[in-house]
Short mmCIF file of C-alpha atoms in Angstrom, two decimals:
data_model
loop_
_atom_site.label_atom_id
_atom_site.label_comp_id
_atom_site.label_asym_id
_atom_site.label_seq_id
_atom_site.Cartn_x
_atom_site.Cartn_y
_atom_site.Cartn_z
CA MET A 1 0.00 0.00 0.00
CA ARG A 2 1.07 3.57 -0.63
CA PHE A 3 0.12 6.92 0.83
CA SER A 4 -2.58 8.97 -0.80
CA LYS A 5 -0.75 11.65 -2.78
CA TYR A 6 -2.74 14.34 -0.93
CA TYR A 7 -1.70 13.06 2.50
CA ALA A 8 1.87 12.61 1.26
CA ALA A 9 1.91 16.23 0.09
CA GLY A 10 0.56 17.50 3.42
CA ILE A 11 2.98 15.41 5.50
CA THR A 12 5.96 16.52 3.39
CA ALA A 13 4.98 20.20 3.71
CA PHE A 14 4.85 20.04 7.49
CA LEU A 15 8.05 18.00 7.73
CA ILE A 16 9.83 20.79 5.84
CA TRP A 17 8.29 23.51 8.01
CA GLY A 18 9.39 21.61 11.11
CA PHE A 19 13.00 22.48 10.26
CA PHE A 20 12.27 26.17 9.49
CA SER A 21 14.38 27.23 12.45
CA PHE A 22 17.50 26.13 10.54
CA GLY A 23 16.79 28.87 8.02
CA LEU A 24 15.73 31.59 10.44
CA ARG A 25 17.97 31.30 13.49
CA PRO A 26 21.28 31.98 11.67
CA ILE A 27 19.96 35.44 10.70
CA ASN A 28 18.08 36.24 13.91
CA HIS A 29 20.25 39.34 14.47
CA TYR A 30 18.41 41.01 11.59
CA PRO A 31 15.06 42.75 12.26
CA SER A 32 11.98 40.59 11.66
CA LEU A 33 10.61 43.10 9.16
CA ASP A 34 13.78 42.97 7.07
CA ILE A 35 13.62 39.19 6.91
CA LEU A 36 9.96 39.47 5.90
CA PHE A 37 10.65 42.05 3.17
CA TYR A 38 13.49 40.12 1.56
CA ARG A 39 11.72 36.78 1.88
CA LEU A 40 8.82 38.23 -0.06
CA PHE A 41 10.99 40.00 -2.65
CA PHE A 42 12.80 36.70 -3.32
CA CYS A 43 9.59 34.64 -3.49
CA VAL A 44 7.62 36.76 -5.94
CA PRO A 45 10.11 36.77 -8.89
CA ILE A 46 10.77 33.03 -8.45
CA MET A 47 7.06 32.20 -8.41
CA VAL A 48 6.32 34.40 -11.42
CA ALA A 49 9.26 32.92 -13.35
CA ILE A 50 8.09 29.35 -12.65
CA THR A 51 4.57 30.21 -13.82
CA LEU A 52 5.69 31.96 -17.01
CA LEU A 53 8.23 29.28 -17.93
CA PHE A 54 6.44 26.08 -16.99
CA ARG A 55 2.78 26.81 -16.19
CA ARG A 56 1.58 29.38 -18.73
CA HIS A 57 -1.39 27.19 -19.61
CA THR A 58 -2.76 27.68 -16.09
CA ILE A 59 -3.06 31.44 -16.67
CA ALA A 60 -5.46 30.96 -19.60
CA GLU A 61 -7.34 28.19 -17.78
CA THR A 62 -7.77 30.30 -14.66
CA LEU A 63 -8.95 33.32 -16.66
CA ASN A 64 -11.54 31.11 -18.38
CA VAL A 65 -12.77 29.87 -15.00
CA VAL A 66 -13.08 33.44 -13.70
CA ARG A 67 -14.91 34.61 -16.86
CA ALA A 68 -17.40 31.78 -16.42
CA MET A 69 -18.26 32.95 -12.89
CA ASN A 70 -21.19 35.26 -12.20
CA LYS A 71 -20.63 38.59 -10.48
CA PRO A 72 -21.25 37.38 -6.88
CA GLU A 73 -18.84 34.47 -7.41
CA ARG A 74 -16.13 36.78 -8.78
CA THR A 75 -16.67 39.17 -5.86
CA GLN A 76 -16.35 36.30 -3.39
CA LEU A 77 -13.19 35.06 -5.13
CA LEU A 78 -11.64 38.53 -4.97
CA GLY A 79 -12.50 38.91 -1.29
CA LEU A 80 -11.14 35.47 -0.37
CA THR A 81 -7.94 36.05 -2.36
CA LEU A 82 -7.29 39.46 -0.80
CA GLY A 83 -8.18 38.26 2.69
CA SER A 84 -6.00 35.15 2.49
CA ALA A 85 -3.06 37.19 1.16
CA LEU A 86 -3.24 39.56 4.13
CA LEU A 87 -3.54 36.64 6.56
CA LEU A 88 -0.50 34.99 4.99
CA ILE A 89 1.72 38.05 5.35
CA ALA A 90 0.52 38.54 8.95
CA ASN A 91 1.39 34.91 9.68
CA TRP A 92 4.85 35.27 8.15
CA PHE A 93 5.73 38.34 10.20
CA LEU A 94 4.37 36.97 13.47
CA PHE A 95 6.12 33.62 13.02
CA ILE A 96 9.49 35.25 12.25
CA PHE A 97 9.11 37.53 15.28
CA VAL A 98 8.22 34.67 17.64
CA MET A 99 10.93 32.34 16.29
CA ASN A 100 13.75 34.90 16.46
CA HIS A 101 12.77 37.05 19.44
CA ILE A 102 10.84 34.78 21.81
CA SER A 103 11.81 31.11 21.34
CA VAL A 104 11.71 28.14 18.99
CA ASN A 105 9.45 26.44 21.52
CA ALA A 106 6.94 29.32 21.42
CA ALA A 107 6.88 29.20 17.62
CA SER A 108 6.24 25.45 17.82
CA PHE A 109 3.41 26.02 20.27
CA ALA A 110 1.68 28.28 17.73
CA TYR A 111 1.29 25.34 15.39
CA LEU A 112 0.08 23.13 18.19
CA VAL A 113 -2.82 25.51 18.76
CA CYS A 114 -3.45 25.97 15.04
CA PRO A 115 -4.99 22.53 14.33
CA ILE A 116 -7.52 23.04 17.12
CA LEU A 117 -8.50 26.42 15.71
CA THR A 118 -8.59 25.05 12.16
CA THR A 119 -10.79 22.13 13.20
CA VAL A 120 -13.25 24.31 15.09
CA LEU A 121 -13.35 26.95 12.34
CA ALA A 122 -13.83 24.27 9.67
CA PHE A 123 -16.75 22.87 11.69
CA PHE A 124 -18.52 26.23 11.98
CA ILE A 125 -17.54 27.87 8.66
CA LEU A 126 -17.20 24.95 6.23
CA HIS A 127 -19.62 22.63 8.07
CA GLU A 128 -17.11 19.77 8.02
CA LYS A 129 -18.30 16.87 10.15
CA LEU A 130 -16.32 15.39 13.02
CA THR A 131 -16.84 12.05 14.75
CA SER A 132 -17.06 11.67 18.51
CA LEU A 133 -13.52 10.26 18.53
CA GLN A 134 -12.26 13.31 16.64
CA TRP A 135 -13.96 15.64 19.11
CA LEU A 136 -12.23 13.70 21.89
CA ALA A 137 -8.94 14.31 20.07
CA VAL A 138 -9.73 18.02 19.88
CA GLY A 139 -10.43 18.03 23.62
CA LEU A 140 -7.13 16.28 24.35
CA SER A 141 -5.33 18.78 22.12
CA ALA A 142 -6.90 21.63 24.06
CA LEU A 143 -5.78 20.00 27.31
CA GLY A 144 -2.23 19.65 26.00
CA CYS A 145 -2.13 23.28 24.89
CA GLY A 146 -3.50 24.35 28.25
CA LEU A 147 -0.63 22.56 29.99
CA LEU A 148 1.85 24.28 27.68
CA SER A 149 0.40 27.71 28.49
CA TYR A 150 0.93 27.26 32.23
CA ASN A 151 2.80 30.27 33.67
CA ASN A 152 3.82 31.59 30.24
CA PHE A 153 1.04 33.95 29.11
CA MET A 154 2.82 36.43 26.79
CA SER A 155 4.52 33.72 24.76
CA ILE A 156 1.16 31.98 24.45
CA PHE A 157 -0.53 35.24 23.37
CA TYR A 158 1.87 35.68 20.44
CA SER A 159 1.62 31.99 19.62
CA LEU A 160 -2.17 32.27 19.45
CA LEU A 161 -1.92 35.16 16.99
CA VAL A 162 0.36 33.07 14.74
CA ALA A 163 -2.01 30.11 15.00
CA LEU A 164 -5.18 32.11 14.30
CA SER A 165 -3.71 33.80 11.22
CA TYR A 166 -2.72 30.47 9.66
CA ALA A 167 -5.94 28.68 10.63
CA LEU A 168 -8.02 31.37 8.92
CA TYR A 169 -5.70 31.27 5.90
CA MET A 170 -6.25 27.52 5.49
CA ILE A 171 -10.03 27.91 5.83
CA MET A 172 -10.06 30.59 3.12
CA GLN A 173 -7.98 28.41 0.80
CA LYS A 174 -10.49 25.62 1.21
CA LYS A 175 -13.32 27.94 0.17
CA ILE A 176 -11.55 28.90 -3.09
CA VAL A 177 -12.49 26.13 -5.52
CA GLY A 178 -11.82 25.70 -9.22
CA ILE A 179 -8.63 27.82 -9.24
CA ASP A 180 -5.17 26.33 -9.79
CA LYS A 181 -3.46 26.42 -6.38
CA PHE A 182 0.00 27.37 -7.65
CA PHE A 183 -1.43 30.23 -9.71
CA LEU A 184 -3.48 31.32 -6.69
CA LEU A 185 -0.33 31.41 -4.55
CA ASN A 186 1.29 33.56 -7.26
CA VAL A 187 -1.52 36.07 -7.09
CA GLN A 188 -1.48 36.14 -3.30
CA LEU A 189 2.26 36.84 -3.16
CA ILE A 190 1.96 39.61 -5.77
CA ILE A 191 -0.83 41.21 -3.73
CA ILE A 192 1.32 40.99 -0.59
CA ALA A 193 4.28 42.57 -2.42
CA ILE A 194 2.10 45.47 -3.61
CA VAL A 195 0.78 45.99 -0.07
CA VAL A 196 4.15 45.96 1.72
CA LEU A 197 6.33 47.69 -0.91
CA PRO A 198 5.34 51.24 0.17
CA PHE A 199 6.41 50.39 3.74
CA TYR A 200 9.87 49.15 2.75
CA PRO A 201 11.70 52.56 2.56
CA GLU A 202 10.29 53.68 5.92
CA PHE A 203 10.53 50.50 7.99
CA SER A 204 13.47 48.56 6.55
CA GLY A 205 16.96 48.75 8.02
CA PRO A 206 20.22 49.27 6.11
CA ILE A 207 20.63 47.03 3.07
CA PRO A 208 22.31 43.83 4.36
CA ALA A 209 25.92 43.51 3.23
CA GLU A 210 26.54 39.90 4.32
CA ALA A 211 26.31 37.34 1.53
CA THR A 212 25.14 34.73 4.04
CA PHE A 213 21.98 36.78 4.65
CA TYR A 214 20.94 36.42 1.00
CA VAL A 215 21.87 32.73 0.98
CA TYR A 216 19.57 32.05 3.91
CA ILE A 217 16.81 34.26 2.47
CA GLY A 218 17.04 32.23 -0.77
CA ILE A 219 16.76 29.00 1.22
CA ILE A 220 13.80 30.40 3.17
CA ALA A 221 12.09 31.56 -0.04
CA VAL A 222 12.42 28.29 -1.96
CA VAL A 223 12.77 25.47 0.58
CA PHE A 224 10.69 26.83 3.46
CA THR A 225 8.11 28.91 1.57
CA ILE A 226 7.32 28.06 -2.05
CA ILE A 227 7.68 24.27 -1.89
CA PRO A 228 5.76 23.60 1.36
CA LEU A 229 3.08 26.22 0.63
CA PHE A 230 2.32 24.62 -2.72
CA LEU A 231 2.32 21.13 -1.18
CA ASN A 232 -0.05 22.32 1.54
CA LEU A 233 -2.45 23.92 -0.97
CA TYR A 234 -2.29 20.76 -3.08
CA ALA A 235 -3.14 18.61 -0.05
CA LEU A 236 -6.26 20.73 0.55
CA LYS A 237 -7.57 19.60 -2.86
CA GLY A 238 -8.00 16.04 -1.65
CA ILE A 239 -8.43 16.06 2.12
CA ASN A 240 -10.53 18.26 4.36
CA SER A 241 -9.25 21.24 6.35
CA SER A 242 -9.53 19.54 9.74
CA SER A 243 -7.37 16.60 8.59
CA VAL A 244 -4.74 18.95 7.15
CA GLY A 245 -4.92 20.87 10.43
CA MET A 246 -4.13 17.74 12.40
CA LEU A 247 -1.21 16.89 10.09
CA LEU A 248 0.09 20.34 11.01
CA TYR A 249 1.14 18.86 14.37
CA ILE A 250 4.14 17.30 12.59
CA ASN A 251 5.69 20.78 12.35
CA PRO A 252 5.67 21.71 16.07
CA LEU A 253 6.62 18.23 17.23
CA ILE A 254 9.81 18.51 15.17
CA GLY A 255 10.30 22.08 16.40
CA PHE A 256 9.88 20.94 20.01
CA MET A 257 12.53 18.24 19.59
CA LEU A 258 14.91 20.72 17.93
CA SER A 259 14.38 23.27 20.71
CA ILE A 260 15.46 20.65 23.26
CA PHE A 261 18.24 18.72 21.54
CA TYR A 262 19.66 21.28 19.10
CA PHE A 263 18.96 24.76 20.52
CA HIS A 264 19.08 23.52 24.16
CA GLU A 265 16.08 25.54 25.34
CA GLN A 266 14.77 24.73 28.80
CA ILE A 267 11.59 22.67 29.09
CA THR A 268 9.38 21.68 31.99
CA LEU A 269 7.61 18.49 32.97
CA TYR A 270 4.32 20.19 31.98
CA GLN A 271 5.63 20.62 28.43
CA VAL A 272 6.73 16.99 28.14
CA LEU A 273 3.34 15.82 29.40
CA ALA A 274 1.52 18.22 27.07
CA TYR A 275 3.34 17.00 23.97
CA ALA A 276 2.60 13.38 24.95
CA VAL A 277 -1.11 14.19 25.27
CA ILE A 278 -1.10 15.95 21.90
CA LEU A 279 0.63 13.01 20.23
CA VAL A 280 -2.18 10.74 21.45
CA ALA A 281 -4.70 13.28 20.10
CA ILE A 282 -3.08 13.19 16.63
CA ILE A 283 -3.36 9.39 16.50
CA LEU A 284 -7.00 9.40 17.68
CA PHE A 285 -8.03 12.14 15.25
CA ASN A 286 -6.57 10.41 12.20
CA MET A 287 -7.69 6.83 12.99
CA LYS A 288 -10.84 7.40 10.93
CA ASN A 289 -8.75 8.60 7.98
CA LEU A 290 -6.22 5.73 8.08
CA PRO A 291 -7.85 3.72 5.24
CA GLN A 292 -7.87 6.84 3.03
CA ILE A 293 -4.28 7.73 3.93
CA THR A 294 -2.99 4.38 2.69
CA LYS A 295 -5.52 3.57 -0.06
CA PRO A 296 -4.16 3.76 -3.63
CA GLU A 297 -5.39 6.76 -5.60
CA GLY A 298 -7.33 4.73 -8.12
CA THR A 299 -9.64 3.34 -5.43
CA ARG A 300 -10.58 6.52 -3.57
CA LYS A 301 -12.45 9.67 -4.48
CA SER A 302 -11.26 13.15 -3.73
CA ARG A 303 -13.55 15.18 -1.52
CA ILE A 304 -13.37 18.09 -3.93
CA SER A 305 -13.54 18.07 -7.69
CA TYR A 306 -11.50 20.56 -9.69
#
């Protein structure tokens, strides 16, 4: 048996993001806004170049889909695209700030909270159904996150902002149907660049002179941004938002292990217990999906048709 390609894409995306600290920590002496600006300015040309060189057919296809929409559908698409772009840039900035100026552990916690928020939001906004066992898993996740928040309120506050921004971003992506995901990501990044460009002269620091800064920004742009974002959007084509949200736990579990064994951050017994509870929650939540995770593609149907 082999993994569903949608689950494989989601798992790979979050495995990559789990090691994001390797790209960010070496340049943590630079301001968070500078890292954000240059990350974006690297991503946009690369994405546009890939689309123009290898995916030009998707431009015509997407324009045909948009032309076929009625006015309310086009208005909704525009609103979702703009809203998700703003949520994505907010998530980027907050994550960089938390990773470089609070702790790797706090950044990991953000993506422990995120699946809970994604699951609950998907239930109320997208009307995705959850079994009793999955609700139990959500409750255990909440318990684990509560243990992690013990005596550490400000770190948890920033972590919650990171989590909420990404949870809402994933929900909005799920609501955009019929549009090529890579092309959509292109448009979102261009919108973000247009929004932040006027702020660059006023809020950026001196132009970095170290070559290593640009090397790490290039790695962040390609390895930790474009590739996993596309894989995550692709995964949303075939599995529901709550399942993708639970796969998101892969990211912080890796981050938690790195914070202990690589960055040597201090942890408490509460944190160890919390991560153990959350690991049990991940297993419980995805037990229902196990046959679909391992079923060959020819024998299963995607939840969404494109």
